[in-house]
XYZ file of C-alpha atoms in Angstrom:
716
model
C 42.564 17.452 21.379
C 43.501 17.115 17.687
C 43.202 13.305 17.993
C 39.779 13.658 19.718
C 38.561 15.799 16.982
C 39.805 13.509 14.104
C 38.221 10.547 15.927
C 34.848 12.405 16.259
C 34.901 13.070 12.624
C 35.576 9.417 11.800
C 32.763 8.153 14.042
C 30.244 10.659 12.735
C 31.055 9.395 9.318
C 30.529 5.910 9.959
C 27.731 5.899 12.391
C 24.680 5.101 10.345
C 21.772 6.554 12.371
C 22.924 10.050 11.698
C 21.040 13.396 12.667
C 20.530 14.418 9.062
C 16.958 15.039 8.163
C 16.568 12.104 5.514
C 17.523 9.596 8.379
C 15.355 8.864 11.338
C 12.029 7.641 12.702
C 11.461 10.319 15.409
C 9.094 10.475 18.481
C 6.305 12.929 17.766
C 6.289 14.139 21.228
C 9.929 15.185 21.019
C 9.691 17.095 17.745
C 9.811 20.399 19.482
C 13.079 19.413 21.285
C 14.834 17.816 18.391
C 13.451 18.242 14.932
C 11.022 21.055 14.306
C 13.607 23.794 13.681
C 15.084 21.604 10.918
C 11.833 20.589 9.641
C 10.914 24.239 9.197
C 14.271 25.034 7.486
C 13.305 22.588 4.976
C 10.076 24.141 4.393
C 7.475 22.899 6.822
C 5.144 25.648 7.885
C 3.457 23.998 10.872
C 4.481 23.758 14.652
C 5.240 20.758 16.632
C 1.800 21.218 18.328
C 0.168 20.971 15.119
C 1.744 17.507 14.544
C 1.378 16.150 18.148
C -0.731 17.653 21.039
C -2.640 15.882 23.680
C -4.706 18.904 24.751
C -5.896 19.903 21.316
C -6.732 18.447 18.045
C -3.515 17.756 16.000
C -2.404 15.587 13.144
C -1.844 12.550 15.362
C -5.588 12.354 15.844
C -6.068 11.719 12.027
C -3.501 8.844 11.986
C -4.454 5.242 13.009
C -2.808 2.019 13.325
C -4.883 0.000 10.766
C -5.236 -3.699 11.811
C -2.179 -5.103 13.419
C 0.687 -3.948 10.950
C -0.422 -1.021 8.775
C -1.258 2.709 9.092
C -4.435 4.697 7.855
C -5.463 8.144 7.875
C -8.761 9.983 8.081
C -9.809 11.995 5.156
C -13.387 13.212 6.184
C -15.359 14.172 9.057
C -17.578 11.055 8.587
C -14.916 8.510 9.592
C -13.578 7.891 6.183
C -10.238 6.334 6.095
C -7.589 5.586 3.310
C -4.983 2.928 3.574
C -3.176 0.790 1.080
C -5.049 -1.820 -1.085
C -2.571 -4.359 0.187
C -3.312 -3.515 3.719
C -7.070 -4.109 3.126
C -6.275 -7.165 0.833
C -7.216 -9.784 3.384
C -10.598 -7.960 4.145
C -11.238 -7.724 0.384
C -10.601 -11.305 -0.050
C -12.735 -12.479 2.757
C -15.641 -10.785 0.984
C -14.843 -12.092 -2.246
C -16.255 -15.117 -4.023
C -16.666 -16.492 -7.677
C -20.005 -14.606 -7.868
C -18.650 -11.304 -6.206
C -14.967 -11.291 -6.959
C -13.985 -7.943 -5.517
C -10.255 -8.809 -5.861
C -10.537 -8.756 -9.669
C -13.610 -6.382 -10.176
C -12.977 -4.032 -7.321
C -15.823 -3.058 -4.745
C -17.545 0.259 -4.193
C -20.461 0.788 -1.794
C -23.132 2.977 -3.311
C -24.458 3.924 0.140
C -23.428 3.580 3.729
C -25.912 0.702 3.956
C -23.720 -1.166 1.403
C -20.461 -0.875 3.294
C -19.345 -4.340 4.347
C -18.532 -5.116 7.931
C -14.957 -6.540 8.651
C -15.201 -8.589 11.894
C -11.890 -8.688 13.751
C -10.479 -5.486 12.064
C -9.474 -2.721 14.457
C -8.096 0.632 14.177
C -6.143 2.300 17.106
C -5.871 5.950 17.924
C -3.203 7.185 19.943
C -4.332 9.240 22.853
C -0.907 10.130 24.356
C 2.643 8.947 24.817
C 4.785 9.581 27.912
C 8.429 9.123 28.827
C 8.127 6.729 31.870
C 11.799 5.705 32.155
C 12.105 6.790 35.854
C 9.117 4.840 36.935
C 9.917 1.663 34.974
C 13.276 1.615 36.263
C 12.460 2.414 39.806
C 14.009 -0.097 42.202
C 16.332 -1.701 39.725
C 19.528 0.171 40.579
C 20.234 -2.226 43.471
C 19.223 -5.330 41.640
C 22.238 -7.036 40.130
C 20.494 -10.381 39.084
C 19.292 -9.778 35.266
C 16.245 -12.017 35.755
C 15.157 -10.301 38.934
C 15.702 -6.865 37.366
C 13.523 -7.885 34.224
C 10.742 -9.020 36.644
C 10.848 -5.613 38.468
C 10.702 -3.891 35.057
C 7.624 -5.919 34.118
C 6.104 -5.172 37.423
C 6.509 -1.485 37.163
C 5.455 -1.553 33.567
C 2.273 -3.551 34.280
C 1.229 -1.055 37.108
C 1.556 1.821 34.776
C -0.383 0.068 32.091
C -3.263 -0.932 34.359
C -3.558 2.499 35.694
C -3.444 4.117 32.095
C -6.159 1.668 30.848
C -8.729 3.239 33.113
C -10.615 0.105 33.706
C -10.442 -1.053 30.050
C -11.429 2.258 28.397
C -8.045 2.278 26.789
C -5.281 -0.082 25.746
C -1.917 0.854 27.313
C 1.405 -0.397 26.451
C 5.011 0.395 27.945
C 7.512 -0.067 25.220
C 11.497 0.096 25.627
C 13.492 2.338 23.444
C 17.248 2.158 22.782
C 17.334 -1.434 24.058
C 15.934 -0.680 27.498
C 17.708 2.667 28.122
C 14.431 4.557 27.929
C 10.756 3.523 28.137
C 7.553 5.207 26.919
C 4.013 4.632 27.846
C 1.407 4.536 24.876
C -2.297 4.899 25.381
C -4.694 3.941 22.710
C -8.405 4.036 22.118
C -9.581 1.032 19.997
C -12.585 1.200 17.350
C -13.704 -2.393 16.449
C -16.529 -1.433 13.953
C -14.611 -0.915 10.651
C -16.378 -1.423 7.229
C -15.152 -1.668 3.831
C -16.143 1.176 1.562
C -14.289 0.817 -1.640
C -11.229 -0.773 -3.426
C -10.154 -0.664 -6.959
C -9.621 -3.866 -8.842
C -6.434 -5.630 -8.305
C -5.365 -4.561 -12.013
C -5.081 -1.106 -10.343
C -4.583 -1.552 -6.677
C -2.031 -4.358 -7.272
C -0.795 -3.354 -10.750
C 2.575 -4.668 -11.417
C 2.039 -7.448 -8.924
C 4.922 -9.291 -7.417
C 7.027 -8.545 -10.439
C 7.070 -4.728 -9.565
C 6.912 -5.329 -5.720
C 9.734 -3.365 -3.897
C 10.751 -1.784 -7.241
C 10.873 1.734 -8.828
C 9.453 3.055 -11.171
C 6.012 2.086 -9.849
C 2.599 2.408 -11.220
C 0.420 0.983 -8.641
C -2.918 2.463 -7.400
C -2.235 0.833 -4.001
C -5.268 2.251 -1.843
C -8.477 1.153 -0.401
C -11.096 2.917 1.600
C -12.751 1.906 4.922
C -15.179 3.730 7.411
C -14.755 3.645 11.235
C -18.226 3.419 13.152
C -18.840 4.379 16.669
C -21.787 4.387 19.197
C -24.087 7.407 19.256
C -21.691 8.788 21.923
C -18.933 8.570 19.371
C -17.131 5.995 21.605
C -15.991 2.459 20.472
C -18.752 -0.057 20.095
C -19.195 -3.514 18.704
C -20.833 -3.755 15.278
C -24.237 -2.777 15.180
C -26.726 -1.374 12.543
C -27.357 1.263 15.006
C -23.854 2.534 15.026
C -23.031 5.915 13.231
C -19.859 7.082 11.441
C -17.125 8.266 13.666
C -16.576 11.904 14.203
C -12.736 12.377 14.310
C -10.938 15.109 16.231
C -9.017 15.751 13.052
C -8.964 14.722 9.486
C -6.465 15.599 6.705
C -7.110 18.113 3.953
C -6.217 16.726 0.579
C -4.055 18.768 -1.558
C -4.598 18.838 -5.540
C -1.467 20.928 -5.978
C 0.750 17.993 -6.640
C 4.541 17.684 -5.967
C 7.726 18.848 -7.482
C 11.492 17.648 -6.985
C 12.808 19.120 -3.717
C 9.405 19.499 -2.000
C 9.275 18.724 1.675
C 7.524 15.467 2.694
C 6.608 14.303 6.057
C 5.465 10.559 6.773
C 3.444 9.924 9.972
C 2.731 6.210 10.908
C 3.638 3.001 12.690
C 6.960 1.631 11.367
C 7.345 -1.968 12.481
C 10.904 -3.005 13.472
C 14.303 -1.629 12.664
C 17.797 -2.470 13.969
C 19.946 0.215 12.953
C 22.336 -0.209 15.909
C 23.308 -3.879 15.400
C 27.021 -4.948 15.773
C 28.844 -6.303 12.652
C 28.188 -10.017 13.654
C 24.435 -9.258 13.926
C 24.314 -7.679 10.459
C 26.467 -10.582 9.089
C 23.951 -13.083 10.457
C 21.082 -11.357 8.675
C 22.880 -10.998 5.354
C 24.630 -14.425 5.079
C 22.418 -16.864 6.981
C 18.798 -15.686 8.058
C 17.653 -13.850 4.894
C 19.073 -16.589 2.540
C 17.631 -19.442 4.618
C 14.111 -17.943 4.568
C 14.257 -16.927 0.850
C 15.092 -20.550 -0.087
C 11.989 -21.968 1.771
C 9.722 -19.246 0.341
C 10.972 -19.837 -3.247
C 9.501 -23.383 -2.877
C 6.263 -22.025 -1.428
C 5.668 -19.456 -4.008
C 6.225 -21.713 -6.977
C 3.783 -24.348 -5.526
C 1.078 -21.654 -4.778
C 1.569 -19.870 -8.135
C 1.035 -22.969 -10.078
C -2.186 -23.949 -8.361
C -3.496 -20.466 -8.351
C -3.234 -20.229 -12.095
C -5.088 -23.451 -12.699
C -8.189 -22.624 -10.564
C -10.016 -19.318 -9.879
C -11.354 -20.626 -6.602
C -7.771 -21.384 -5.436
C -6.568 -18.002 -6.572
C -9.139 -16.430 -4.384
C -8.328 -18.765 -1.412
C -4.615 -18.198 -1.596
C -4.346 -14.506 -2.838
C -3.660 -12.980 0.543
C -1.347 -15.901 1.576
C 0.613 -15.527 -1.519
C 0.847 -11.901 -1.046
C 2.108 -12.278 2.489
C 4.806 -15.010 1.533
C 5.981 -12.988 -1.576
C 6.193 -9.532 0.153
C 9.058 -10.531 2.849
C 10.606 -12.870 0.296
C 11.362 -10.126 -2.184
C 12.316 -7.555 0.601
C 14.878 -9.989 2.019
C 16.535 -10.403 -1.526
C 16.769 -6.628 -1.821
C 18.157 -6.269 1.713
C 20.842 -8.610 1.012
C 22.016 -6.861 -2.143
C 21.756 -3.461 -0.578
C 23.738 -4.627 2.614
C 26.467 -6.086 0.451
C 26.560 -3.141 -2.102
C 26.847 -0.867 1.024
C 29.684 -2.949 2.529
C 27.581 -2.997 5.679
C 29.589 -5.443 7.722
C 32.730 -3.683 6.960
C 31.190 -0.347 7.810
C 30.055 -1.593 11.163
C 33.546 -3.066 11.932
C 35.018 0.279 11.051
C 32.578 1.984 13.447
C 33.344 -0.672 16.368
C 37.086 0.182 15.821
C 36.526 3.954 16.053
C 34.217 3.307 18.981
C 37.034 1.456 20.674
C 39.518 4.267 20.137
C 37.073 6.740 21.756
C 36.510 4.377 24.709
C 40.041 4.055 25.134
C 40.687 7.884 25.340
C 37.940 8.123 27.860
C 39.181 5.072 29.962
C 36.008 2.978 29.127
C 37.318 0.253 27.006
C 39.030 -2.248 29.234
C 36.763 -1.505 32.159
C 33.551 -1.924 30.222
C 33.042 -1.778 26.533
C 35.726 -4.460 25.497
C 33.711 -7.082 27.310
C 30.386 -5.698 26.078
C 31.451 -5.823 22.361
C 33.268 -9.241 22.603
C 30.270 -10.773 24.496
C 27.832 -9.672 21.696
C 29.998 -11.061 18.840
C 30.277 -14.424 20.837
C 26.613 -14.351 21.681
C 25.572 -13.843 17.904
C 27.799 -16.745 16.967
C 26.320 -19.116 19.439
C 22.849 -17.874 18.627
C 23.230 -18.659 14.725
C 22.492 -22.435 14.802
C 19.439 -21.912 17.039
C 18.239 -18.969 14.659
C 18.567 -21.356 11.749
C 16.510 -23.992 13.346
C 13.854 -21.630 14.636
C 13.656 -19.955 11.037
C 13.064 -23.367 9.400
C 10.558 -24.424 11.932
C 8.781 -21.069 11.607
C 8.624 -21.303 7.648
C 7.775 -25.020 7.460
C 5.976 -26.243 10.576
C 4.540 -23.094 12.154
C 3.611 -21.282 8.998
C 4.133 -23.272 5.869
C 2.482 -26.791 5.641
C -1.208 -25.969 6.433
C -2.120 -29.342 7.812
C 0.016 -28.951 10.718
C -1.975 -25.698 11.573
C -5.198 -27.758 11.416
C -3.387 -30.410 13.646
C -2.539 -27.717 16.259
C -6.207 -26.431 16.153
C -7.543 -29.788 16.956
C -4.837 -30.582 19.576
C -5.627 -27.316 21.365
C -9.263 -28.223 21.484
C -8.811 -31.724 22.581
C -6.714 -30.500 25.656
C -10.102 -29.065 26.918
C -11.750 -32.441 26.347
C -9.429 -34.586 28.361
C -11.046 -36.445 31.340
C -14.531 -35.471 30.167
C -17.238 -38.008 29.503
C -19.624 -35.604 27.634
C -19.042 -33.280 24.821
C -20.881 -29.949 25.003
C -22.513 -28.480 22.072
C -20.555 -25.479 22.511
C -17.297 -27.253 22.212
C -18.606 -29.039 18.879
C -19.780 -25.838 17.460
C -16.473 -24.112 18.265
C -14.289 -26.684 16.823
C -16.580 -27.141 13.717
C -16.214 -23.497 12.909
C -12.590 -23.495 13.192
C -12.104 -26.776 11.153
C -14.734 -25.745 8.729
C -12.982 -22.403 8.082
C -9.733 -24.205 7.541
C -11.048 -26.343 4.739
C -12.752 -23.356 3.172
C -9.619 -21.428 3.054
C -7.079 -24.169 1.981
C -6.728 -26.467 -0.988
C -5.660 -30.004 -0.194
C -3.535 -30.795 -3.267
C -1.466 -27.599 -2.936
C -0.875 -28.227 0.814
C -0.040 -32.003 -0.005
C 2.755 -30.809 -2.254
C 4.022 -28.172 0.294
C 4.277 -31.158 2.680
C 6.118 -33.247 -0.005
C 8.530 -30.565 -0.877
C 9.126 -28.796 2.537
C 9.591 -31.694 4.873
C 12.774 -32.805 3.002
C 14.035 -29.170 3.461
C 13.616 -29.360 6.998
C 15.236 -32.741 7.308
C 18.280 -31.662 5.386
C 18.886 -27.984 6.237
C 18.437 -28.321 10.108
C 21.081 -29.919 12.275
C 19.620 -33.420 13.355
C 20.088 -32.483 17.071
C 17.125 -29.929 16.456
C 14.900 -32.724 14.876
C 12.572 -35.061 16.834
C 13.371 -38.772 16.344
C 9.844 -39.418 15.215
C 10.237 -37.108 12.451
C 13.774 -38.570 11.446
C 12.343 -42.082 11.510
C 9.444 -41.049 9.372
C 11.682 -39.331 6.802
C 13.893 -42.334 6.721
C 10.875 -44.567 5.796
C 9.360 -42.126 3.343
C 12.258 -40.934 1.087
C 10.277 -39.991 -2.030
C 7.495 -37.522 -2.618
C 5.141 -40.315 -3.409
C 5.770 -41.922 -0.107
C 5.170 -38.595 1.694
C 2.009 -38.042 -0.314
C 0.838 -41.431 0.909
C 1.591 -40.562 4.390
C -0.570 -37.319 4.064
C -3.425 -38.986 2.377
C -3.748 -41.607 5.065
C -4.368 -39.045 7.666
C -7.887 -38.465 8.863
C -7.151 -34.750 8.594
C -6.902 -35.136 4.899
C -10.704 -36.243 4.829
C -12.792 -33.247 5.467
C -16.116 -35.192 5.346
C -14.857 -37.801 7.724
C -13.375 -35.472 10.226
C -16.267 -33.085 10.298
C -18.755 -35.955 10.721
C -16.765 -37.308 13.581
C -16.700 -34.021 15.257
C -20.494 -33.598 14.891
C -21.367 -36.905 16.296
C -18.716 -38.773 18.239
C -18.316 -39.155 22.073
C -15.448 -37.771 24.001
C -13.492 -41.071 24.141
C -13.536 -41.409 20.361
C -12.738 -37.841 19.722
C -9.657 -38.188 21.869
C -8.491 -40.937 19.649
C -7.776 -38.372 16.852
C -4.645 -37.531 18.756
C -3.373 -41.116 17.702
C -3.560 -40.110 13.985
C -0.026 -40.171 12.514
C -0.338 -36.520 11.223
C -1.300 -35.385 14.655
C 1.477 -37.327 16.373
C 4.008 -35.941 13.857
C 2.853 -32.484 14.387
C 2.863 -32.892 18.050
C 6.376 -34.209 18.027
C 7.658 -31.405 15.945
C 6.085 -28.726 17.990
C 7.262 -30.344 21.293
C 10.793 -30.276 20.013
C 10.587 -26.734 19.079
C 8.668 -25.545 22.114
C 10.740 -27.495 24.715
C 14.181 -27.508 23.191
C 14.590 -24.754 20.459
C 12.366 -21.840 21.430
C 13.499 -21.578 25.086
C 17.123 -21.341 23.985
C 16.206 -18.746 21.465
C 14.408 -16.695 23.801
C 17.095 -16.981 26.376
C 19.922 -16.070 23.812
C 17.762 -13.102 22.419
C 17.490 -11.910 25.880
C 21.177 -12.088 26.425
C 21.829 -10.379 23.112
C 19.210 -7.563 24.173
C 20.959 -7.284 27.565
C 24.327 -6.717 25.700
C 22.682 -4.327 23.226
C 21.406 -2.267 25.917
C 25.056 -1.760 27.186
C 26.220 -1.133 23.585
C 23.528 1.359 23.089
C 24.402 3.125 26.383
C 27.788 3.639 25.130
C 26.638 4.930 21.767
C 24.329 7.340 23.549
C 27.310 8.613 25.707
C 29.368 8.995 22.634
C 26.447 11.158 21.060
C 25.561 12.829 24.363
C 23.837 16.091 23.661
C 22.814 15.147 20.074
C 19.558 13.767 18.699
C 19.450 10.078 18.253
C 16.372 8.310 17.148
C 15.229 4.887 18.697
C 14.798 1.903 16.528
C 11.110 1.406 15.244
C 8.965 -0.677 17.392
C 5.344 -0.283 15.867
C 4.783 2.898 17.796
C 3.876 6.330 16.156
C 6.787 7.954 14.322
C 7.570 10.917 12.156
C 10.070 10.962 9.292
C 10.784 13.733 7.040
C 12.662 14.296 3.729
C 11.926 15.493 0.263
C 10.823 14.489 -3.148
C 13.883 13.374 -4.960
C 15.148 10.674 -7.415
C 18.117 8.599 -7.156
C 20.852 6.758 -8.840
C 20.666 2.974 -8.052
C 23.538 1.944 -10.028
C 26.203 3.652 -12.244
C 24.588 5.180 -15.230
C 21.015 4.777 -14.161
C 19.199 7.909 -12.730
C 15.486 7.495 -11.765
C 13.026 10.338 -11.967
C 11.033 10.883 -8.915
C 7.590 10.367 -10.342
C 5.541 8.218 -12.605
C 2.277 8.876 -14.749
C -0.389 6.833 -16.264
C 1.608 6.830 -19.509
C 3.901 4.128 -17.805
C 0.983 1.997 -16.899
C -0.070 1.860 -20.391
C 3.605 1.290 -21.487
C 3.580 -1.768 -19.233
C 0.250 -2.993 -20.366
C 0.341 -6.501 -21.474
C -2.868 -8.569 -21.605
C -1.008 -11.816 -21.644
C 0.711 -10.995 -18.337
C -1.571 -10.963 -15.273
C 0.510 -8.459 -13.430
C 0.212 -5.914 -16.321
C -3.397 -6.383 -17.122
C -5.262 -2.943 -17.451
C -9.202 -2.747 -16.924
C -10.932 -1.407 -20.107
C -12.429 1.493 -18.075
C -9.084 2.815 -17.224
C -7.649 2.301 -20.708
C -10.678 4.149 -22.193
C -10.235 7.094 -19.892
C -6.367 7.184 -20.870
C -7.243 7.107 -24.636
C -9.593 10.204 -24.062
C -7.060 11.815 -21.769
C -10.194 12.282 -19.521
C -8.226 13.041 -16.278
C -10.544 15.876 -15.019
C -8.988 18.052 -12.314
C -6.455 15.348 -11.364
C -4.233 15.649 -14.390
C -1.265 18.083 -14.806
C 0.059 19.322 -18.259
C -1.786 16.476 -20.073
C -0.346 13.785 -17.756
C -2.080 11.907 -14.842
C 0.390 11.404 -12.034
C 0.443 7.940 -10.334
C 3.374 7.468 -7.774
C 6.309 9.357 -6.635
C 9.336 8.568 -4.425
C 10.959 10.643 -1.468
C 13.755 10.347 1.084
C 11.701 9.618 4.095
C 12.999 6.805 6.257
C 10.218 4.116 6.513
C 9.829 0.493 7.338
C 7.204 -2.133 7.251
C 4.080 -0.799 9.213
C 4.327 2.473 7.419
C 2.258 0.916 4.597
C -0.816 3.262 4.381
C 1.060 6.184 6.181
C -0.087 9.567 5.165
C 2.469 11.613 3.269
C 1.884 15.373 3.759
C 3.353 18.649 2.399
C 4.831 21.668 4.023
C 1.255 22.669 4.926
C 0.418 19.440 6.472
C -1.933 18.455 3.543
C -2.253 14.964 2.212
C -0.232 14.521 -1.057
C 0.078 10.851 -1.094
C -0.266 7.438 0.714
C 3.126 5.536 1.433
C 3.159 2.000 0.166
C 6.500 0.670 -0.504
C 10.336 1.110 -0.632
C 12.714 0.773 -3.613
C 14.409 -2.468 -3.809
C 17.933 -1.039 -3.702
C 17.161 0.553 -0.409
C 15.334 -2.166 1.451
C 18.290 -2.691 3.736
C 17.211 0.602 5.388
C 15.731 -1.441 8.302
C 19.450 -2.231 9.262
C 21.486 0.517 7.450
C 19.954 3.688 5.975
C 21.737 5.162 3.008
C 20.396 8.600 2.069
C 21.620 8.229 -1.621
C 19.508 5.262 -2.529
C 16.935 4.707 0.125
C 13.685 5.865 -1.106
C 9.984 5.386 0.157
C 7.413 4.864 -2.783
C 4.194 6.836 -2.631
C 0.722 6.767 -4.312
C 0.012 10.177 -5.564
C -3.234 11.122 -3.910
C -4.575 12.480 -7.182
C -4.414 9.115 -8.665
C -6.560 7.684 -5.870
C -9.069 10.642 -6.415
C -9.003 10.193 -10.162
C -9.698 6.261 -9.713
C -12.673 7.004 -7.204
C -14.142 9.820 -9.142
C -13.597 9.124 -12.831
C -13.009 5.263 -13.078
C -15.389 4.025 -10.274
C -17.967 6.741 -10.472
C -17.843 7.035 -6.761
C -17.424 10.845 -6.754
C -20.032 11.096 -4.096
C -17.210 10.183 -1.573
C -15.300 13.237 -2.505
C -18.054 15.335 -1.182
C -17.235 14.566 2.409
C -13.622 15.355 1.770
C -11.815 18.669 2.194
C -9.875 19.338 -1.022
C -7.294 22.100 -1.339
C -6.396 23.504 -4.865
């Protein structure tokens, strides 16, 4: 008995996903079962039903998935929504031009009529979530073949989704939790008419730029405003001038009280993906191969983009969102490596595995089951590593790096529909002209040509030759210099927009099909064929094998922790995390306070450095100390940090206080704690939050858009 108690103490100390309040992304429908008592002990004054209720209006009805990868929250009864500036960045860019540079100058609609439509942008409201494990796994007990078992799970899930979709009224998705040990159904209502209402200039909304990204202390006004529109019945409707502002079931009251160290905080949103339960070999692969490989490629991409963007304001607008997308993960991966190494992540995982083995042996489960499970997972990760490397380089260079390859794919996909046809329809021409025209508008050939010159040698040298097509290796052997690669690029018809667009407008089917013979088209085709036929299928199969092993490993962990609360990894579904406002000590001798003020903005101000430019209007308000009701003791709060467990996808998430009032908008994590996707450390993992008072100050005092506050509910 003493041995068992000591062993349990050891495991509890090593097992990273603990039940302590600052760790976890919890399912809102299960708060009453697992979390609400602890939340209330920490100061939360609401009930579980106030947070999540399918029969009555609750906080979940004020939170949306914004686009495909962020969160937003309703702050008025007129469909007004706040999210991050970087979440709305792509939309702001699309509406920007040299004449109307909303990225640089900001944008504020002076009336509803001036709000800008954002085609393709959606917001999703969760209607309900439900544990459907029994139904999804029905009939799988007697199936031993893993492929057939997966097929049955897909069939069962599909039937549930079709029924819940209610003829297209909703979007329904069944998602696995704990690597398939549990399944939840999520039902959403999707609104497609979303319009840009306001955004500060990048010198506020992106203050600090990539220099400060993932770093504390932070001084960024990272917010933008949108409005959801609906049909006159308040139901989703395609864009129309006849649509009216959406009337939400619930919107958040905004607190002007501010925050203090130790205050309770809750984050509600859609975290993307975490892997808290990985084995030591899985963590090792991330830390020592995958992150470094991708960082190396993005070093080159960012250097090239930055150089061209600084030369030309048109290129700056074209590539602003692209650069931000490349840079964000690039810097996050660097912090993740540092955090995992500093936290001795691999060693800690190995210690847990050793302790788990002892527990399994005591319960006669090691030799019969878990020895094979763990050794199988370690072997699978080792076999997977070279395929993961090839896949990562193809993803960074071919599928998402050199832009002319994406143009080649667009043309090739369209030409497939033209094969064996003698006539070309006007619809086909128009569709392709739109796609190709958009590509040329949003790209800059000299920049892309240098990406081609610099990145192809990386692909050739870093990926095992067996993963490269012969056509590519032959081409690289003939073109050994950047000059030769540039010549290859320039000879392609795809590099001549005038010629290509003219051909699409007028040529007959037989001549259009000859575009496939262009050397760049052939090169792209061969690279993609190699990836799609020889690399991707193996990667998918290996990942499926690892997932199957992880399901059994997770089953063991759940058995070990039976009767205790465990949170599943994030998977872009609605989650709750809770913690408190608190600073941290990232390294010996350094102690960070949990908040920043406008004083820090001005201390960083440097007109010679783009990341630290300050708009004159903001500086004028600072000089006058004209903070209105948003200041506190002669200071204007800007950002604060808390110990909520967050991830990508939590960008734009509401951060609420003990009363459920909005006190901030989540937008980042501290660099020292970015390893929290893999291993959460409560001592240094902090989420970075925009103080809502700074957003209100910018809207009201800086932008002169105080009329927007009239539709909000403010609490003093």
